[in-house]
Amino acid sequence: MRKWFWGFLFIAFGFVCSIAAERNPRTERISGSAGDVLEDDPVGRLKVYVYELPSKYNKKILQKDPRCLSHMFAAEIYMHRFLLSSPVRTLNPEEADWFYTPIYATCDLTPTGLPLPFKSPRMVRSAIQLISSSWPYWNRTEGADHFFVVPHDFGACFHYQEEKAIERGILPILQRATLVQTFGQRNHVCLNEGSITIPPYAPPQKMQARQIPLDTPRSIFVYFRGLFYDVNNDPEGGYYARGARAAVWENFKNNPLFDISTEHPTTYYEDMQRAIFCLCPLGWAPWSPRLVEAVVFGCIPVIIADDIVLPFADAIPWEEIGVFVAEEDVPKLDTILTSIPPEVILRKQRLLANPSMKRAMLFPQPALPGDAFHQILNGLARKLPHQKSIYLKPGEKILNWTAGPVGDLKPW
Amino acid sequence: MKLSALQQSYLGRRSNSFRSSGPLDSSSDGAFKSPAAVFWLVLHGLSCLISLLLGFRFSRLVFLLLSTSSTYTSPFHSPTELAKTLDIRSVIPADPVGNVPLPFPNKTATNSRVVVGRHGIRIRPWPHPNPVEVMKAHRIIERVQTEQRLQFGVKDPRKIIVVTPTYVRTFQSLHLTGVMHSLMLVPYDLVWIVVEAGGVSNETASLIAKSGLRIIHVGFSQRMPNSWDERHKLETKMRLRGLRIVREKILDGIVIFADDSNMHSMELFDEIQNAKWFGAVSVGILANSANIDETVVEKRGEEENPRMPVQGPACNVSNMLAGWHTFNTLPFAGKSAVYIDDRATVLPRKLEWSGFVLNSRLLWKDGDKPEWMKDIDTLDGDIESPLDLVKDPSVVEPLGSCGRRVLLWWLRVEARADSKFPPRWIIDPPLEVTVPSKRTPWPDTPPELPSHKKPVIGIQEPIIKHTTKTRTSRSKRRSKRKHDETRTDRRTTGFDKTLQN
């Protein structure tokens, strides 16, 4: 009888397995240590304490310019809102693992909508002075268990021009804190070890509203819309995008497979859903919202940015989803793309079709499980427990509060 | 050194214009300026003034003169050296457990290979598409689209059985080629049953053989009559003949009636896969309004938007079949075409066959089929409309989002009954009379000798227009001849008018 019982159990198990395997033939789950991490739930794994800063650091700035809610740096605002009502939030700072300072440093916009980073160092400095004097937790570790969201072009270097940003380096008082930023480039001053790279904000409702039926055949081979030459700032070419975008234009403007232009079509989202490859070359900074759009619309991203660190790189296996092309190989882009075997392309499309992949790139309101907010929390949770060495002995000081350009030391 | 500072101030000026920000206290931070900074500002101002005088950017000229290589072929050599001097700062690592900063960034694994500064724009020597790669890309696109169709398209697509009645006439080639190409694009399995009035002919056979489809070509003994009424009746009989073939050969799939002058959209073939037993789609009626009377034009003008009449299923609010939209023949009463070559409007029947599809199992002798289907062997007389095949018209399934989508168009256009055309549209023996056109693009080519003229006077007007058009195209290809042309010109004076186009 026992043999019968075990045999039956075995058959039932096999049955269940086969049904589960058949359920979703069209998407593929990234299995293994990287992919499973996407579906981790951070609730219960960490506790975050949100400092109560006066509203001049956050709400008043937002009131002055509500455009900050829809531009690509809006992640800092939505992260604040998410944490305020999230189950990982704790009101008792003694039991918190991480401390969050809600500063909207990227909300000082020009009339055309670009953020000016010139006051941000002073704002951050003043906020940190405030928290270090009102609460003991900053001085305890000099910020090593604090995290800040700095989604600007070059992160906490607070400048939009790369040479200036490199000159400034990361703000000295943020050197020990964990930075959650969109900028990511290996061996670059503005990317600290242990920073968490996030995708830029892209409006989820707008993208959902413009979805086309899935059986619309993908007939565009390569798609790109954007600038190739930045004539206002780099008329001769060669500086913008390190010449990579200009190389794409010069080499492939005659190629019928490449649908590339500088137009702003109203059907941009719909066109992306009809393309197989979407180019995501660097611009003045290596990251761009095109990556998010490509992943959401199922178009394989072709990333042309040397040494770039992509969002959530420890959770998402970008090598398997996208195609990486070195900037010096841009003239051979058509050879590279046409020599990818069709099975590999179909596999990449299946991985992209996975809804958890698309959700990990978005900042939906209200938050959904597995979205970018949760990936940030997962990243923070993976850095726990804190090493004992971050806790300073009383009286010990590591950071130099007067380092940096003289202009940063002015009060805000 | 000098150049790097110039470049830096240049960059600073550029990026300042990027953000259009007024108070730029970032680049020149600090309350005081060093003498060097003042000196460079003065130099900057001087070069601006010189540029104003000269009319172009003076500093750019200096820059170009001092650099050695060109922009477009290789990375700048001197500017990269400049960039390297800038880069020393970029190599300094942030954390103390970092790499030893090298004075010049070589391509080591620990240092950044990415250099800030001007890079060359790499263009390959032949920046044009490679045809082999283009073909590979198209194959990739095809594979992706097949996969898409498998995943999101119709599950388990059934074979499509197309029944087309036809007969040999001038416009047959025009109509049948259109249908043939539409059928060649259909992504599903296909069987084409062509029923030809007047028996199987080589003309039709050679035309449809080019398609590469699976074809069953049968002949129907009667010839196609000359009046539209009779023609519709004969076509119905021919379609029933086609249905009998489906029964004999026990073909399995969806039967669709594709008249040879209709236009089909590709979505039609996707939509009919949804038919379970007997489906109906909306047909747009393109009543040939070539010579409409003024009265009809006036009537049309009164309406705000003369809409194309559509035949097909009509649904009620709950998307159930409620009735039928048919063609309103009243405005055309007495003015419609009677004979095939009349220049009046050709009217469709109340309900055209092409708007209906049926599951081929309905035609089989045995097998489980619904009891509302009449046996086609019992029907022999006149069937007015396809609804006579079923006992109860309410079982018909409306397709194409309940008849709201028009998926095919009905049209009847025919040439004159006595019009002739070269068999198989091959001009054999070749035309030997060539009449020169007024202008040729090759005035210098040597003249060719004409051979004897063929009598062309006996052919009637439509064919004359036809043949002279081909003749002019051929004469354009040949050369202009000098003396003999004038003689033939005078002989064929009647054609001159047409030659002037």
PDB file of C-alpha atoms in Angstrom, chain A residues 166-289:
ATOM      1  CA  ILE A 166      33.992  65.419 -11.658  1.00  0.00           C
ATOM      2  CA  GLU A 167      35.805  68.430 -10.254  1.00  0.00           C
ATOM      3  CA  ARG A 168      33.330  68.765  -7.452  1.00  0.00           C
ATOM      4  CA  GLY A 169      33.037  65.102  -6.691  1.00  0.00           C
ATOM      5  CA  ILE A 170      30.396  63.735  -4.408  1.00  0.00           C
ATOM      6  CA  LEU A 171      29.415  66.193  -1.691  1.00  0.00           C
ATOM      7  CA  PRO A 172      31.861  65.473   1.138  1.00  0.00           C
ATOM      8  CA  ILE A 173      29.231  65.156   3.824  1.00  0.00           C
ATOM      9  CA  LEU A 174      27.423  62.510   1.799  1.00  0.00           C
ATOM     10  CA  GLN A 175      30.495  60.362   1.382  1.00  0.00           C
ATOM     11  CA  ARG A 176      29.448  57.816   3.978  1.00  0.00           C
ATOM     12  CA  ALA A 177      25.743  57.762   3.232  1.00  0.00           C
ATOM     13  CA  THR A 178      24.079  55.434   0.748  1.00  0.00           C
ATOM     14  CA  LEU A 179      23.076  57.320  -2.366  1.00  0.00           C
ATOM     15  CA  VAL A 180      20.059  56.280  -4.402  1.00  0.00           C
ATOM     16  CA  GLN A 181      20.726  57.855  -7.801  1.00  0.00           C
ATOM     17  CA  THR A 182      20.009  57.440 -11.482  1.00  0.00           C
ATOM     18  CA  PHE A 183      23.572  58.060 -12.561  1.00  0.00           C
ATOM     19  CA  GLY A 184      25.765  54.999 -12.819  1.00  0.00           C
ATOM     20  CA  GLN A 185      29.134  54.687 -14.477  1.00  0.00           C
ATOM     21  CA  ARG A 186      31.909  52.410 -13.384  1.00  0.00           C
ATOM     22  CA  ASN A 187      35.096  53.993 -12.019  1.00  0.00           C
ATOM     23  CA  HIS A 188      33.531  57.393 -11.910  1.00  0.00           C
ATOM     24  CA  VAL A 189      33.875  59.874  -9.100  1.00  0.00           C
ATOM     25  CA  CYS A 190      30.150  60.417  -8.878  1.00  0.00           C
ATOM     26  CA  LEU A 191      29.303  56.776  -8.224  1.00  0.00           C
ATOM     27  CA  ASN A 192      30.194  55.532  -4.791  1.00  0.00           C
ATOM     28  CA  GLU A 193      30.630  51.872  -3.966  1.00  0.00           C
ATOM     29  CA  GLY A 194      27.387  50.685  -2.523  1.00  0.00           C
ATOM     30  CA  SER A 195      25.160  53.230  -4.235  1.00  0.00           C
ATOM     31  CA  ILE A 196      21.850  52.005  -5.504  1.00  0.00           C
ATOM     32  CA  THR A 197      21.147  52.834  -9.138  1.00  0.00           C
ATOM     33  CA  ILE A 198      17.520  53.446  -9.988  1.00  0.00           C
ATOM     34  CA  PRO A 199      15.717  54.095 -13.239  1.00  0.00           C
ATOM     35  CA  PRO A 200      14.596  57.650 -14.027  1.00  0.00           C
ATOM     36  CA  TYR A 201      10.970  58.426 -13.429  1.00  0.00           C
ATOM     37  CA  ALA A 202       8.644  57.719 -16.349  1.00  0.00           C
ATOM     38  CA  PRO A 203       4.904  58.369 -15.983  1.00  0.00           C
ATOM     39  CA  PRO A 204       3.245  54.946 -15.663  1.00  0.00           C
ATOM     40  CA  GLN A 205      -0.273  56.047 -16.530  1.00  0.00           C
ATOM     41  CA  LYS A 206       0.783  57.702 -19.742  1.00  0.00           C
ATOM     42  CA  MET A 207       2.574  54.585 -20.849  1.00  0.00           C
ATOM     43  CA  GLN A 208      -0.283  52.288 -19.903  1.00  0.00           C
ATOM     44  CA  ALA A 209      -2.733  54.450 -21.782  1.00  0.00           C
ATOM     45  CA  ARG A 210      -0.819  54.153 -25.019  1.00  0.00           C
ATOM     46  CA  GLN A 211      -0.563  50.414 -25.309  1.00  0.00           C
ATOM     47  CA  ILE A 212      -1.444  48.848 -28.616  1.00  0.00           C
ATOM     48  CA  PRO A 213      -2.764  45.308 -29.154  1.00  0.00           C
ATOM     49  CA  LEU A 214      -0.082  42.711 -28.620  1.00  0.00           C
ATOM     50  CA  ASP A 215      -0.683  41.040 -31.955  1.00  0.00           C
ATOM     51  CA  THR A 216       0.372  44.157 -33.875  1.00  0.00           C
ATOM     52  CA  PRO A 217       3.395  42.839 -35.745  1.00  0.00           C
ATOM     53  CA  ARG A 218       6.751  44.337 -34.870  1.00  0.00           C
ATOM     54  CA  SER A 219       7.903  45.682 -38.190  1.00  0.00           C
ATOM     55  CA  ILE A 220      10.536  48.275 -37.280  1.00  0.00           C
ATOM     56  CA  PHE A 221      13.971  46.771 -36.863  1.00  0.00           C
ATOM     57  CA  VAL A 222      15.771  49.563 -34.981  1.00  0.00           C
ATOM     58  CA  TYR A 223      14.040  52.644 -33.544  1.00  0.00           C
ATOM     59  CA  PHE A 224      15.387  55.835 -32.071  1.00  0.00           C
ATOM     60  CA  ARG A 225      14.060  59.342 -31.594  1.00  0.00           C
ATOM     61  CA  GLY A 226      16.240  62.042 -30.129  1.00  0.00           C
ATOM     62  CA  LEU A 227      19.117  64.373 -30.747  1.00  0.00           C
ATOM     63  CA  PHE A 228      22.263  63.291 -32.556  1.00  0.00           C
ATOM     64  CA  TYR A 229      24.016  66.639 -32.391  1.00  0.00           C
ATOM     65  CA  ASP A 230      23.370  69.121 -29.603  1.00  0.00           C
ATOM     66  CA  VAL A 231      23.792  72.256 -31.689  1.00  0.00           C
ATOM     67  CA  ASN A 232      23.189  74.627 -28.824  1.00  0.00           C
ATOM     68  CA  ASN A 233      25.956  73.342 -26.634  1.00  0.00           C
ATOM     69  CA  ASP A 234      28.221  71.343 -28.894  1.00  0.00           C
ATOM     70  CA  PRO A 235      28.031  72.681 -32.428  1.00  0.00           C
ATOM     71  CA  GLU A 236      30.993  70.862 -33.870  1.00  0.00           C
ATOM     72  CA  GLY A 237      30.061  67.535 -32.413  1.00  0.00           C
ATOM     73  CA  GLY A 238      32.368  65.201 -30.570  1.00  0.00           C
ATOM     74  CA  TYR A 239      31.505  66.257 -27.046  1.00  0.00           C
ATOM     75  CA  TYR A 240      27.844  65.351 -26.915  1.00  0.00           C
ATOM     76  CA  ALA A 241      27.476  61.651 -26.183  1.00  0.00           C
ATOM     77  CA  ARG A 242      31.215  61.257 -26.786  1.00  0.00           C
ATOM     78  CA  GLY A 243      30.430  61.296 -30.475  1.00  0.00           C
ATOM     79  CA  ALA A 244      28.425  58.074 -30.290  1.00  0.00           C
ATOM     80  CA  ARG A 245      25.056  59.526 -31.274  1.00  0.00           C
ATOM     81  CA  ALA A 246      26.605  61.424 -34.152  1.00  0.00           C
ATOM     82  CA  ALA A 247      28.281  58.211 -35.269  1.00  0.00           C
ATOM     83  CA  VAL A 248      24.918  56.437 -35.253  1.00  0.00           C
ATOM     84  CA  TRP A 249      23.448  59.150 -37.451  1.00  0.00           C
ATOM     85  CA  GLU A 250      26.331  59.362 -39.891  1.00  0.00           C
ATOM     86  CA  ASN A 251      26.613  55.626 -40.344  1.00  0.00           C
ATOM     87  CA  PHE A 252      22.965  54.669 -40.481  1.00  0.00           C
ATOM     88  CA  LYS A 253      20.980  57.607 -41.789  1.00  0.00           C
ATOM     89  CA  ASN A 254      20.709  55.839 -45.149  1.00  0.00           C
ATOM     90  CA  ASN A 255      19.861  52.466 -43.757  1.00  0.00           C
ATOM     91  CA  PRO A 256      16.208  51.475 -44.189  1.00  0.00           C
ATOM     92  CA  LEU A 257      16.368  49.161 -41.213  1.00  0.00           C
ATOM     93  CA  PHE A 258      17.130  52.054 -38.872  1.00  0.00           C
ATOM     94  CA  ASP A 259      14.154  54.269 -38.136  1.00  0.00           C
ATOM     95  CA  ILE A 260      16.104  57.102 -36.528  1.00  0.00           C
ATOM     96  CA  SER A 261      15.340  60.810 -36.548  1.00  0.00           C
ATOM     97  CA  THR A 262      15.154  63.883 -34.366  1.00  0.00           C
ATOM     98  CA  GLU A 263      11.418  64.344 -34.722  1.00  0.00           C
ATOM     99  CA  HIS A 264       9.031  64.381 -31.804  1.00  0.00           C
ATOM    100  CA  PRO A 265       6.209  62.186 -33.095  1.00  0.00           C
ATOM    101  CA  THR A 266       2.971  61.902 -31.203  1.00  0.00           C
ATOM    102  CA  THR A 267       3.068  58.155 -31.774  1.00  0.00           C
ATOM    103  CA  TYR A 268       6.401  57.696 -29.983  1.00  0.00           C
ATOM    104  CA  TYR A 269       5.108  55.117 -27.516  1.00  0.00           C
ATOM    105  CA  GLU A 270       3.134  53.261 -30.143  1.00  0.00           C
ATOM    106  CA  ASP A 271       6.140  53.144 -32.453  1.00  0.00           C
ATOM    107  CA  MET A 272       8.296  51.681 -29.733  1.00  0.00           C
ATOM    108  CA  GLN A 273       5.825  48.860 -29.402  1.00  0.00           C
ATOM    109  CA  ARG A 274       6.243  48.135 -33.084  1.00  0.00           C
ATOM    110  CA  ALA A 275      10.018  47.963 -32.966  1.00  0.00           C
ATOM    111  CA  ILE A 276      12.306  45.070 -32.217  1.00  0.00           C
ATOM    112  CA  PHE A 277      15.364  47.034 -31.050  1.00  0.00           C
ATOM    113  CA  CYS A 278      15.341  50.461 -29.392  1.00  0.00           C
ATOM    114  CA  LEU A 279      18.600  52.352 -29.194  1.00  0.00           C
ATOM    115  CA  CYS A 280      19.483  53.765 -25.756  1.00  0.00           C
ATOM    116  CA  PRO A 281      22.695  55.680 -26.385  1.00  0.00           C
ATOM    117  CA  LEU A 282      24.225  58.000 -23.828  1.00  0.00           C
ATOM    118  CA  GLY A 283      23.626  61.736 -24.011  1.00  0.00           C
ATOM    119  CA  TRP A 284      25.332  64.257 -21.776  1.00  0.00           C
ATOM    120  CA  ALA A 285      24.888  61.647 -19.025  1.00  0.00           C
ATOM    121  CA  PRO A 286      24.882  57.899 -19.637  1.00  0.00           C
ATOM    122  CA  TRP A 287      21.356  57.205 -18.368  1.00  0.00           C
ATOM    123  CA  SER A 288      18.070  58.051 -20.049  1.00  0.00           C
ATOM    124  CA  PRO A 289      14.346  57.310 -19.676  1.00  0.00           C
TER     125      PRO A 289
END
